[in-house]
Amino acid sequence: MSVNPDLVRERSKCSFQPLELTHMLDGGEAKTLERKNTEDAFLSDPNFKDAIPTEYLSHKEKYEEAVRKACYLFKRFQEYTEEHGGGGMKQFAEILGGKLGSAILKDGSPITLHYVMFIPAIMGQGTPEQQAEWISRAWNCNIIGTYAQTELGHGTFIRGLETVAVYDEKTQEFVLNSPTLTAYKWWPGGLGHSANYAVVVAQMYTKGKCHGIQPFIVQLRDEETHMPMPGIKIGEIGSKMGLNSTNNGFLGFENVRIPRMHMLMKNAQVLENGTFIKAPNSKLTYGTMMFVRVVLIQEMVNYLSKAVTIATRYSAVRHQSQPKPNEPEPQILDYVTQQYKLIPNIATCFAFNFTAEWLWEYYNIVSSELEAGELDRLPELHAIACCLKAVCTADASAAVETCRLSCGGHGYMTSSNLPNTYSLTTAACTYEGENTVLLLQTARYLIKSWEQALNGAPLTPTVSYLGKYAKNEKYVWKSTIEGILRGFQEIAAKKIALCASNIAAHLKNGMSNEDAWNITSVQLVAAAEVHCRCFIIDKFNERMQVKAANLSPNLRKVLLLLLDLYVVYWTLKCSGDFLRFTNITGKHLDELQERLEVTLTKLRPEAVGIVDGFDIRDEILASPLGAFDGRVYERLMEEAMKSPLNAEPVNKSFHLYLKPLMRSQL
Amino acid sequence: MSVNPDLVRERSKCSFQPLELTHMLDGGEAKTLERKNTEDAFLSDPNFKDAIPTEYLSHKEKYEEAVRKACYLFKRFQEYTEEHGGGGMKQFAEILGGKLGSAILKDGSPITLHYVMFIPAIMGQGTPEQQAEWISRAWNCNIIGTYAQTELGHGTFIRGLETVAVYDEKTQEFVLNSPTLTAYKWWPGGLGHSANYAVVVAQMYTKGKCHGIQPFIVQLRDEETHMPMPGIKIGEIGSKMGLNSTNNGFLGFENVRIPRMHMLMKNAQVLENGTFIKAPNSKLTYGTMMFVRVVLIQEMVNYLSKAVTIATRYSAVRHQSQPKPNEPEPQILDYVTQQYKLIPNIATCFAFNFTAEWLWEYYNIVSSELEAGELDRLPELHAIACCLKAVCTADASAAVETCRLSCGGHGYMTSSNLPNTYSLTTAACTYEGENTVLLLQTARYLIKSWEQALNGAPLTPTVSYLGKYAKNEKYVWKSTIEGILRGFQEIAAKKIALCASNIAAHLKNGMSNEDAWNITSVQLVAAAEVHCRCFIIDKFNERMQVKAANLSPNLRKVLLLLLDLYVVYWTLKCSGDFLRFTNITGKHLDELQERLEVTLTKLRPEAVGIVDGFDIRDEILASPLGAFDGRVYERLMEEAMKSPLNAEPVNKSFHLYLKPLMRSQL
């Protein structure tokens, strides 16, 4: 198959071997091979191909097609893991979530929550007996479950949930009710028409007293007929901006009775006589929630890598304008404004990738400590995971959208896969904890840490830099990466200090704690964000330096340029903070601007090579703009021809409406 | 009908009469009445109601339903203007575009380009004879046309178009061809299956010589059968992020012959013998292009006003969290972070509205001068329209998306109408001139003006401020609106000056003009943007002061607070530029931050009143989150029940796929 000559030329100009980058990103040649084999096993399967692209189907047809694929995928996944071993939660997330899953079910799966939340909830919160009762049936897909927590009226604020489960000593049952419309469960994936069981989170009452939210296993539908069980009001919540195959549902309860032992009782318990036994530690259920946030950041890398690959290859194929008379139109990648839109976002993929790597490792350390009953590091993990989730999802969304816009009109085509990638990325700004709320949780940790720093108390590693600034250490500006990182830390520390002193001033004026916090919250969000940027730059720098050391000189040079670009880019973006809180000068900023421009120019010929190194298969990119062969225009036309409207030269609406209009004398 | 008690309370707390604001925005009580009557005439018509919300239909069904509504709408529009007078282009844009049109055809109309571009192109570029031949048939909708300019391979750079029209003296015909795949027309609205005529832009050759692009009337489809004419290859381009009812199409030519007199010859001409007569001035066709950009800014106000109305009302109804123990959950509008997301965007509606008003007036002045052959002010209008289009579409898109995200998960529902509003708003960043390209066009004007300023040459009004800074005048910082505006101007001037000196330095180092421009282009874009912000703040301030003077004291106070908020908000956003280029200090910034927080608190109780004053009918908002009665949750549930999937308790996919999966022993 012929490759677009512009891409051939780009590849010949690239200074390094993209395969070396691929191996580095996969974690070695063997892992690359393994990944490629898995991709091949699934993506070459004709059962996963769409006869007509799903965007042309009705909402209902989209759902039906998604159920077909998802069921087949579950079966194939089980077969595959039996052949190749594995099959744990992480592998499920890697194979069925991530890049591969998104290639098969482009707009989400109606039964993914079964593996991602239903089974983990039972494993994490069920007693050994409960696990024995439920896990094997769930694991074999004899039942399909979901996780029903969010309600129509409450999301991020879990304590406010309204669904009630009242223990009835006489029958030893819980009675579930939705006392109001806002108490209806709303959003759980697969809840609409797919799952027949759910873990339901409800306010638990026994002996007339509320003991807060507890998890319950509830049967939603008859296993034989799939009809809703008595008292269960259920359906889907309707069309969304994206994720239209996930079958998000609503769920109301009217005196639904379940046996006592359907409350998951690993932590808190209700005895037969209705006595409530508290969980030894309320933070024990924290782990699962954290897991999703940790995985999420890797998901952001997946989405963004796709978007930059598509936009970069397109920018090498697309030509526009004629700045120099008598010369051909340049590739749009030659325009520095275009490079500025793309290459910093390529660098972001690495920054987030390394940060996700660190977070995964740290999560595993804290998790195993948790198992051993040690909770010391949980607040720190929580604080850093909150801000990382918020900043990475927000940055990734903005970056994907920049990539989409950089492709001009063609980025607006559904077939470009950029609109869908954006819909999926931006969804993550809201689910699993709304970003502003999460940043304020980090801010709370930072304010507390700042007080500790002022008191000379020990600080956890992620905030240890605060110690230096609490002692008011002074620095001479240096535009090295380390110097800039120190500058970011200085900004974060001084912003946190400023928030603390503003809050103190409000308190002194008689404001309540809560009101003082609220009025300062815009500044607190900004402080938490810059703290997060410090952290990302720190991890990016740390890991890139180590990894680059083992690479061939040319690739090393390119990766270190990307690191430099990322750091300089964010310094210039935050120039107000730098001028305000560090002793950087305008002259330094001019130099950094020039450094940015020069770095972009140096990375320009490497751009296609880098995204080639991401090694994302065409089926995963799923975009005529981004395919490896660069046949952009041919593929756009091929995609257009798949529209069912193009199957007939004249649509019936001509005869029904247009012709009568044209024949009438208006 | 009962209104949500939170909204009742908000309305009772508001300090002014929203109706007074409505009258101000409409331009007087009589105009408000007229608008309301028009809205009522169209929106109460049952033929415009959807049986099933269109998001549940297949792509093809969406198209068919759109043609039905669009044809009926054309008829109603003609009847309405016959009854009520009017019927010009502007009125068409007002009634059928804008808020009203978007309520009827939420995702665009397949035949709007007939009025918006086909007829105007013939009127603007046809000779009187050509107008006589075509306009009345077009006006009566005996033919339906579109405007085919953009190609698969070329958009913003019009000179690069590839479609050719070669004059054949023997037959006195033009022969149209698409020499390559990239020459295919791509994007024109209604081109796919709706229009039967088009104005086609092509490179015109006569006597073997190319004379650049010229417009031609081409018949696309048989008037009787609607079958494509010989040599016409036509269809739709497929599904998009939005605008899925606009039937954007592709069009290829294979030796399509049209009579000589189908070239629109008001400007350039081709005589029977093939002699080419140049247009007296190539800029004469500029006017129509400008018209669309001018109208576009008002469209941005429409979209953003809808989004802030929806998000503000929702934020008054939604409750979350419990910062103070034993107190009820606050409305989310009580959180300062939420106010920060919404109220500056409410202010933006006013800023853009007044800027659009100015631009419309100025456009009319320049247009009438053009008619008289005076072209002096065209470059200035062009420069300011370019950056305003770019900044207003980019800001409006970001603002709409912020509003959507501020509604949490529910903002992700299609029924919220926020995703669709975003899709339509962001589209404007790309069409009618890509934003980065447009900002660079403004930058070119600014660099030229800066040179004039240095030479003491006269400056046009929109750049006259450059004169002061060319003379290096110094100012003491003042945090008044006038002081801040002067600061913005100082920044713009110094950024332009810095670009000019950077370009000069590159030239001195031997770089070509074009390369020096390119390497500086990131800075040039930033300079043009800040120039535009000066302008918007200037017009906002100028007009708001005048209008506010005639209002009741309470409303005046609120509007002046919005002005202040907008100016302070952007100062803080641009703090890096202020610290760098003006003599503002950190202490001033602290004061501005406090002023922002205090202003948000003052405007908090007025927020619902202000968006009530926008007076956008529920049918136009089309969002359960934003309806006047605030029955958010009831309406969300009603919308969900409209999903065809909810019409049956069990979907067939259970029997086909889910049950077999659950019964198999995996």
Tab-separated table of N, CA and C in Angstrom, chain B residues 353-448:
chain	number	residue	atom	x	y	z
B	353	ASN	N	-22.004	41.627	23.275
B	353	ASN	CA	-23.197	42.231	22.699
B	353	ASN	C	-22.910	43.661	22.258
B	354	PHE	N	-22.264	44.427	23.122
B	354	PHE	CA	-21.992	45.829	22.782
B	354	PHE	C	-20.930	45.921	21.697
B	355	THR	N	-19.980	44.996	21.712
B	355	THR	CA	-18.962	44.995	20.660
B	355	THR	C	-19.607	44.661	19.313
B	356	ALA	N	-20.507	43.690	19.330
B	356	ALA	CA	-21.200	43.311	18.088
B	356	ALA	C	-22.015	44.474	17.555
B	357	GLU	N	-22.639	45.206	18.467
B	357	GLU	CA	-23.435	46.376	18.107
B	357	GLU	C	-22.556	47.406	17.389
B	358	TRP	N	-21.398	47.703	17.980
B	358	TRP	CA	-20.471	48.654	17.375
B	358	TRP	C	-20.044	48.158	15.986
B	359	LEU	N	-19.693	46.871	15.918
B	359	LEU	CA	-19.166	46.330	14.672
B	359	LEU	C	-20.218	46.392	13.566
B	360	TRP	N	-21.467	46.129	13.950
B	360	TRP	CA	-22.563	46.184	12.973
B	360	TRP	C	-22.720	47.603	12.428
B	361	GLU	N	-22.649	48.575	13.320
B	361	GLU	CA	-22.767	49.969	12.884
B	361	GLU	C	-21.596	50.352	11.963
B	362	TYR	N	-20.406	49.955	12.378
B	362	TYR	CA	-19.220	50.312	11.601
B	362	TYR	C	-19.247	49.609	10.241
B	363	TYR	N	-19.684	48.360	10.239
B	363	TYR	CA	-19.798	47.603	8.989
B	363	TYR	C	-20.726	48.323	8.021
B	364	ASN	N	-21.823	48.845	8.535
B	364	ASN	CA	-22.775	49.543	7.668
B	364	ASN	C	-22.199	50.828	7.101
B	365	ILE	N	-21.427	51.522	7.929
B	365	ILE	CA	-20.764	52.738	7.433
B	365	ILE	C	-19.800	52.378	6.294
B	366	VAL	N	-18.954	51.390	6.563
B	366	VAL	CA	-17.946	51.024	5.560
B	366	VAL	C	-18.620	50.479	4.295
B	367	SER	N	-19.713	49.711	4.483
B	367	SER	CA	-20.414	49.159	3.320
B	367	SER	C	-20.962	50.262	2.432
B	368	SER	N	-21.542	51.282	3.048
B	368	SER	CA	-22.109	52.322	2.190
B	368	SER	C	-21.000	53.131	1.531
B	369	GLU	N	-19.873	53.256	2.205
B	369	GLU	CA	-18.725	53.897	1.549
B	369	GLU	C	-18.245	53.060	0.368
B	370	LEU	N	-18.268	51.742	0.553
B	370	LEU	CA	-17.857	50.834	-0.526
B	370	LEU	C	-18.726	51.032	-1.762
B	371	GLU	N	-20.042	51.105	-1.530
B	371	GLU	CA	-20.982	51.324	-2.627
B	371	GLU	C	-20.589	52.568	-3.417
B	372	ALA	N	-20.093	53.557	-2.670
B	372	ALA	CA	-19.687	54.810	-3.305
B	372	ALA	C	-18.250	54.731	-3.823
B	373	GLY	N	-17.640	53.543	-3.759
B	373	GLY	CA	-16.305	53.361	-4.309
B	373	GLY	C	-15.176	53.777	-3.383
B	374	GLU	N	-15.507	54.083	-2.119
B	374	GLU	CA	-14.447	54.451	-1.177
B	374	GLU	C	-13.983	53.220	-0.408
B	375	LEU	N	-12.686	52.963	-0.480
B	375	LEU	CA	-12.177	51.735	0.132
B	375	LEU	C	-11.282	52.003	1.331
B	376	ASP	N	-11.153	53.265	1.727
B	376	ASP	CA	-10.152	53.633	2.734
B	376	ASP	C	-10.260	52.856	4.043
B	377	ARG	N	-11.491	52.672	4.480
B	377	ARG	CA	-11.636	52.092	5.818
B	377	ARG	C	-11.698	50.562	5.810
B	378	LEU	N	-11.660	49.981	4.617
B	378	LEU	CA	-11.791	48.530	4.523
B	378	LEU	C	-10.695	47.786	5.293
B	379	PRO	N	-9.412	48.200	5.141
B	379	PRO	CA	-8.369	47.446	5.871
B	379	PRO	C	-8.579	47.476	7.389
B	380	GLU	N	-9.005	48.603	7.919
B	380	GLU	CA	-9.217	48.669	9.364
B	380	GLU	C	-10.376	47.773	9.787
B	381	LEU	N	-11.485	47.856	9.024
B	381	LEU	CA	-12.624	46.994	9.347
B	381	LEU	C	-12.197	45.529	9.290
B	382	HIS	N	-11.452	45.208	8.252
B	382	HIS	CA	-10.971	43.836	8.102
B	382	HIS	C	-10.133	43.424	9.318
B	383	ALA	N	-9.197	44.270	9.720
B	383	ALA	CA	-8.297	43.927	10.824
B	383	ALA	C	-9.055	43.734	12.126
B	384	ILE	N	-10.006	44.594	12.393
B	384	ILE	CA	-10.715	44.476	13.675
B	384	ILE	C	-11.727	43.326	13.619
B	385	ALA	N	-12.356	43.119	12.458
B	385	ALA	CA	-13.321	42.017	12.341
B	385	ALA	C	-12.612	40.670	12.483
B	386	CYS	N	-11.402	40.560	11.927
B	386	CYS	CA	-10.643	39.311	12.023
B	386	CYS	C	-10.380	38.935	13.481
B	387	CYS	N	-9.811	39.870	14.244
B	387	CYS	CA	-9.462	39.492	15.616
B	387	CYS	C	-10.699	39.338	16.469
B	388	LEU	N	-11.741	40.134	16.200
B	388	LEU	CA	-12.971	39.974	16.985
B	388	LEU	C	-13.607	38.617	16.722
B	389	LYS	N	-13.617	38.212	15.461
B	389	LYS	CA	-14.169	36.885	15.158
B	389	LYS	C	-13.391	35.824	15.926
B	390	ALA	N	-12.072	35.926	15.894
B	390	ALA	CA	-11.239	34.903	16.530
B	390	ALA	C	-11.408	34.905	18.050
B	391	VAL	N	-11.305	36.065	18.655
B	391	VAL	CA	-11.351	36.121	20.126
B	391	VAL	C	-12.757	35.811	20.641
B	392	CYS	N	-13.775	36.357	19.986
B	392	CYS	CA	-15.142	36.126	20.479
B	392	CYS	C	-15.548	34.660	20.319
B	393	THR	N	-15.193	34.026	19.220
B	393	THR	CA	-15.574	32.609	19.076
B	393	THR	C	-14.786	31.752	20.061
B	394	ALA	N	-13.501	32.056	20.245
B	394	ALA	CA	-12.693	31.249	21.172
B	394	ALA	C	-13.157	31.445	22.609
B	395	ASP	N	-13.378	32.701	23.002
B	395	ASP	CA	-13.844	32.962	24.367
B	395	ASP	C	-15.227	32.359	24.596
B	396	ALA	N	-16.115	32.512	23.617
B	396	ALA	CA	-17.476	31.998	23.789
B	396	ALA	C	-17.448	30.477	23.919
B	397	SER	N	-16.625	29.815	23.117
B	397	SER	CA	-16.527	28.352	23.213
B	397	SER	C	-16.047	27.944	24.594
B	398	ALA	N	-14.981	28.572	25.046
B	398	ALA	CA	-14.446	28.233	26.367
B	398	ALA	C	-15.487	28.505	27.441
B	399	ALA	N	-16.211	29.596	27.289
B	399	ALA	CA	-17.202	29.972	28.300
B	399	ALA	C	-18.369	28.988	28.318
B	400	VAL	N	-18.847	28.603	27.140
B	400	VAL	CA	-19.950	27.634	27.076
B	400	VAL	C	-19.522	26.328	27.721
B	401	GLU	N	-18.294	25.930	27.461
B	401	GLU	CA	-17.793	24.671	28.016
B	401	GLU	C	-17.631	24.770	29.537
B	402	THR	N	-17.213	25.928	30.009
B	402	THR	CA	-17.138	26.135	31.459
B	402	THR	C	-18.536	26.026	32.083
B	403	CYS	N	-19.515	26.623	31.426
B	403	CYS	CA	-20.899	26.512	31.906
B	403	CYS	C	-21.334	25.048	31.931
B	404	ARG	N	-21.029	24.318	30.871
B	404	ARG	CA	-21.415	22.909	30.814
B	404	ARG	C	-20.771	22.132	31.962
B	405	LEU	N	-19.474	22.322	32.139
B	405	LEU	CA	-18.775	21.601	33.209
B	405	LEU	C	-19.276	22.017	34.587
B	406	SER	N	-19.727	23.257	34.705
B	406	SER	CA	-20.205	23.733	36.015
B	406	SER	C	-21.507	23.040	36.409
B	407	CYS	N	-22.159	22.380	35.465
B	407	CYS	CA	-23.379	21.628	35.779
B	407	CYS	C	-23.069	20.169	36.095
B	408	GLY	N	-21.808	19.833	36.262
B	408	GLY	CA	-21.437	18.471	36.635
B	408	GLY	C	-21.925	17.457	35.611
B	409	GLY	N	-22.257	16.276	36.079
B	409	GLY	CA	-22.677	15.199	35.181
B	409	GLY	C	-23.869	15.589	34.322
B	410	HIS	N	-24.824	16.304	34.899
B	410	HIS	CA	-26.034	16.617	34.129
B	410	HIS	C	-25.732	17.491	32.914
B	411	GLY	N	-24.632	18.242	32.964
B	411	GLY	CA	-24.228	19.026	31.797
B	411	GLY	C	-23.749	18.158	30.651
B	412	TYR	N	-23.519	16.886	30.938
B	412	TYR	CA	-23.058	15.942	29.904
B	412	TYR	C	-24.243	15.318	29.169
B	413	MET	N	-25.459	15.474	29.733
B	413	MET	CA	-26.655	14.939	29.078
B	413	MET	C	-26.954	15.734	27.810
B	414	THR	N	-27.276	15.064	26.734
B	414	THR	CA	-27.682	15.764	25.517
B	414	THR	C	-28.868	16.671	25.794
B	415	SER	N	-29.797	16.187	26.618
B	415	SER	CA	-31.014	16.964	26.871
B	415	SER	C	-30.713	18.300	27.542
B	416	SER	N	-29.550	18.426	28.214
B	416	SER	CA	-29.205	19.704	28.846
B	416	SER	C	-28.995	20.797	27.815
B	417	ASN	N	-28.792	20.384	26.572
B	417	ASN	CA	-28.550	21.289	25.437
B	417	ASN	C	-27.196	21.996	25.529
B	418	LEU	N	-26.415	21.684	26.539
B	418	LEU	CA	-25.094	22.322	26.639
B	418	LEU	C	-24.083	21.674	25.691
B	419	PRO	N	-24.060	20.342	25.552
B	419	PRO	CA	-23.117	19.764	24.578
B	419	PRO	C	-23.359	20.290	23.170
B	420	ASN	N	-24.634	20.372	22.777
B	420	ASN	CA	-24.938	20.848	21.434
B	420	ASN	C	-24.561	22.320	21.276
B	421	THR	N	-24.821	23.103	22.322
B	421	THR	CA	-24.452	24.518	22.261
B	421	THR	C	-22.934	24.652	22.099
B	422	TYR	N	-22.198	23.798	22.775
B	422	TYR	CA	-20.739	23.827	22.594
B	422	TYR	C	-20.344	23.440	21.170
B	423	SER	N	-20.940	22.376	20.657
B	423	SER	CA	-20.594	21.936	19.290
B	423	SER	C	-20.812	23.048	18.275
B	424	LEU	N	-21.893	23.796	18.454
B	424	LEU	CA	-22.184	24.874	17.503
B	424	LEU	C	-21.232	26.050	17.700
B	425	THR	N	-20.898	26.337	18.950
B	425	THR	CA	-20.027	27.481	19.230
B	425	THR	C	-18.602	27.210	18.752
B	426	THR	N	-18.101	26.027	19.065
B	426	THR	CA	-16.713	25.734	18.703
B	426	THR	C	-16.553	25.619	17.189
B	427	ALA	N	-17.612	25.244	16.496
B	427	ALA	CA	-17.532	25.179	15.031
B	427	ALA	C	-17.118	26.524	14.459
B	428	ALA	N	-17.578	27.584	15.119
B	428	ALA	CA	-17.295	28.937	14.630
B	428	ALA	C	-15.822	29.318	14.787
B	429	CYS	N	-15.075	28.566	15.592
B	429	CYS	CA	-13.629	28.821	15.684
B	429	CYS	C	-12.927	28.446	14.384
B	430	THR	N	-13.561	27.597	13.611
B	430	THR	CA	-12.923	27.064	12.415
B	430	THR	C	-13.508	27.643	11.135
B	431	TYR	N	-14.858	27.724	11.083
B	431	TYR	CA	-15.421	28.188	9.808
B	431	TYR	C	-15.311	29.703	9.653
B	432	GLU	N	-15.500	30.178	8.444
B	432	GLU	CA	-15.360	31.604	8.127
B	432	GLU	C	-13.989	32.151	8.516
B	433	GLY	N	-12.951	31.374	8.293
B	433	GLY	CA	-11.590	31.815	8.583
B	433	GLY	C	-11.112	31.240	9.894
B	434	GLU	N	-10.100	30.391	9.844
B	434	GLU	CA	-9.582	29.735	11.047
B	434	GLU	C	-8.976	30.790	11.971
B	435	ASN	N	-9.212	30.631	13.258
B	435	ASN	CA	-8.877	31.699	14.210
B	435	ASN	C	-7.412	32.130	14.208
B	436	THR	N	-6.491	31.177	14.177
B	436	THR	CA	-5.075	31.560	14.220
B	436	THR	C	-4.703	32.354	12.968
B	437	VAL	N	-5.212	31.903	11.831
B	437	VAL	CA	-4.949	32.621	10.583
B	437	VAL	C	-5.494	34.053	10.667
B	438	LEU	N	-6.675	34.190	11.225
B	438	LEU	CA	-7.283	35.525	11.325
B	438	LEU	C	-6.493	36.430	12.266
B	439	LEU	N	-6.045	35.880	13.391
B	439	LEU	CA	-5.266	36.708	14.330
B	439	LEU	C	-3.968	37.177	13.679
B	440	LEU	N	-3.395	36.320	12.837
B	440	LEU	CA	-2.163	36.732	12.156
B	440	LEU	C	-2.437	37.818	11.113
B	441	GLN	N	-3.657	37.818	10.560
B	441	GLN	CA	-3.996	38.901	9.631
B	441	GLN	C	-4.103	40.219	10.394
B	442	THR	N	-4.728	40.179	11.558
B	442	THR	CA	-4.773	41.390	12.392
B	442	THR	C	-3.356	41.827	12.773
B	443	ALA	N	-2.524	40.836	13.119
B	443	ALA	CA	-1.149	41.154	13.535
B	443	ALA	C	-0.411	41.904	12.422
B	444	ARG	N	-0.662	41.509	11.201
B	444	ARG	CA	0.007	42.177	10.082
B	444	ARG	C	-0.373	43.661	10.032
B	445	TYR	N	-1.656	43.906	10.271
B	445	TYR	CA	-2.126	45.292	10.299
B	445	TYR	C	-1.496	46.056	11.466
B	446	LEU	N	-1.349	45.359	12.582
B	446	LEU	CA	-0.794	46.013	13.772
B	446	LEU	C	0.677	46.372	13.579
B	447	ILE	N	1.426	45.450	12.978
B	447	ILE	CA	2.853	45.710	12.749
B	447	ILE	C	3.020	46.914	11.813
B	448	LYS	N	2.174	46.945	10.802
B	448	LYS	CA	2.224	48.067	9.869
B	448	LYS	C	1.861	49.377	10.575
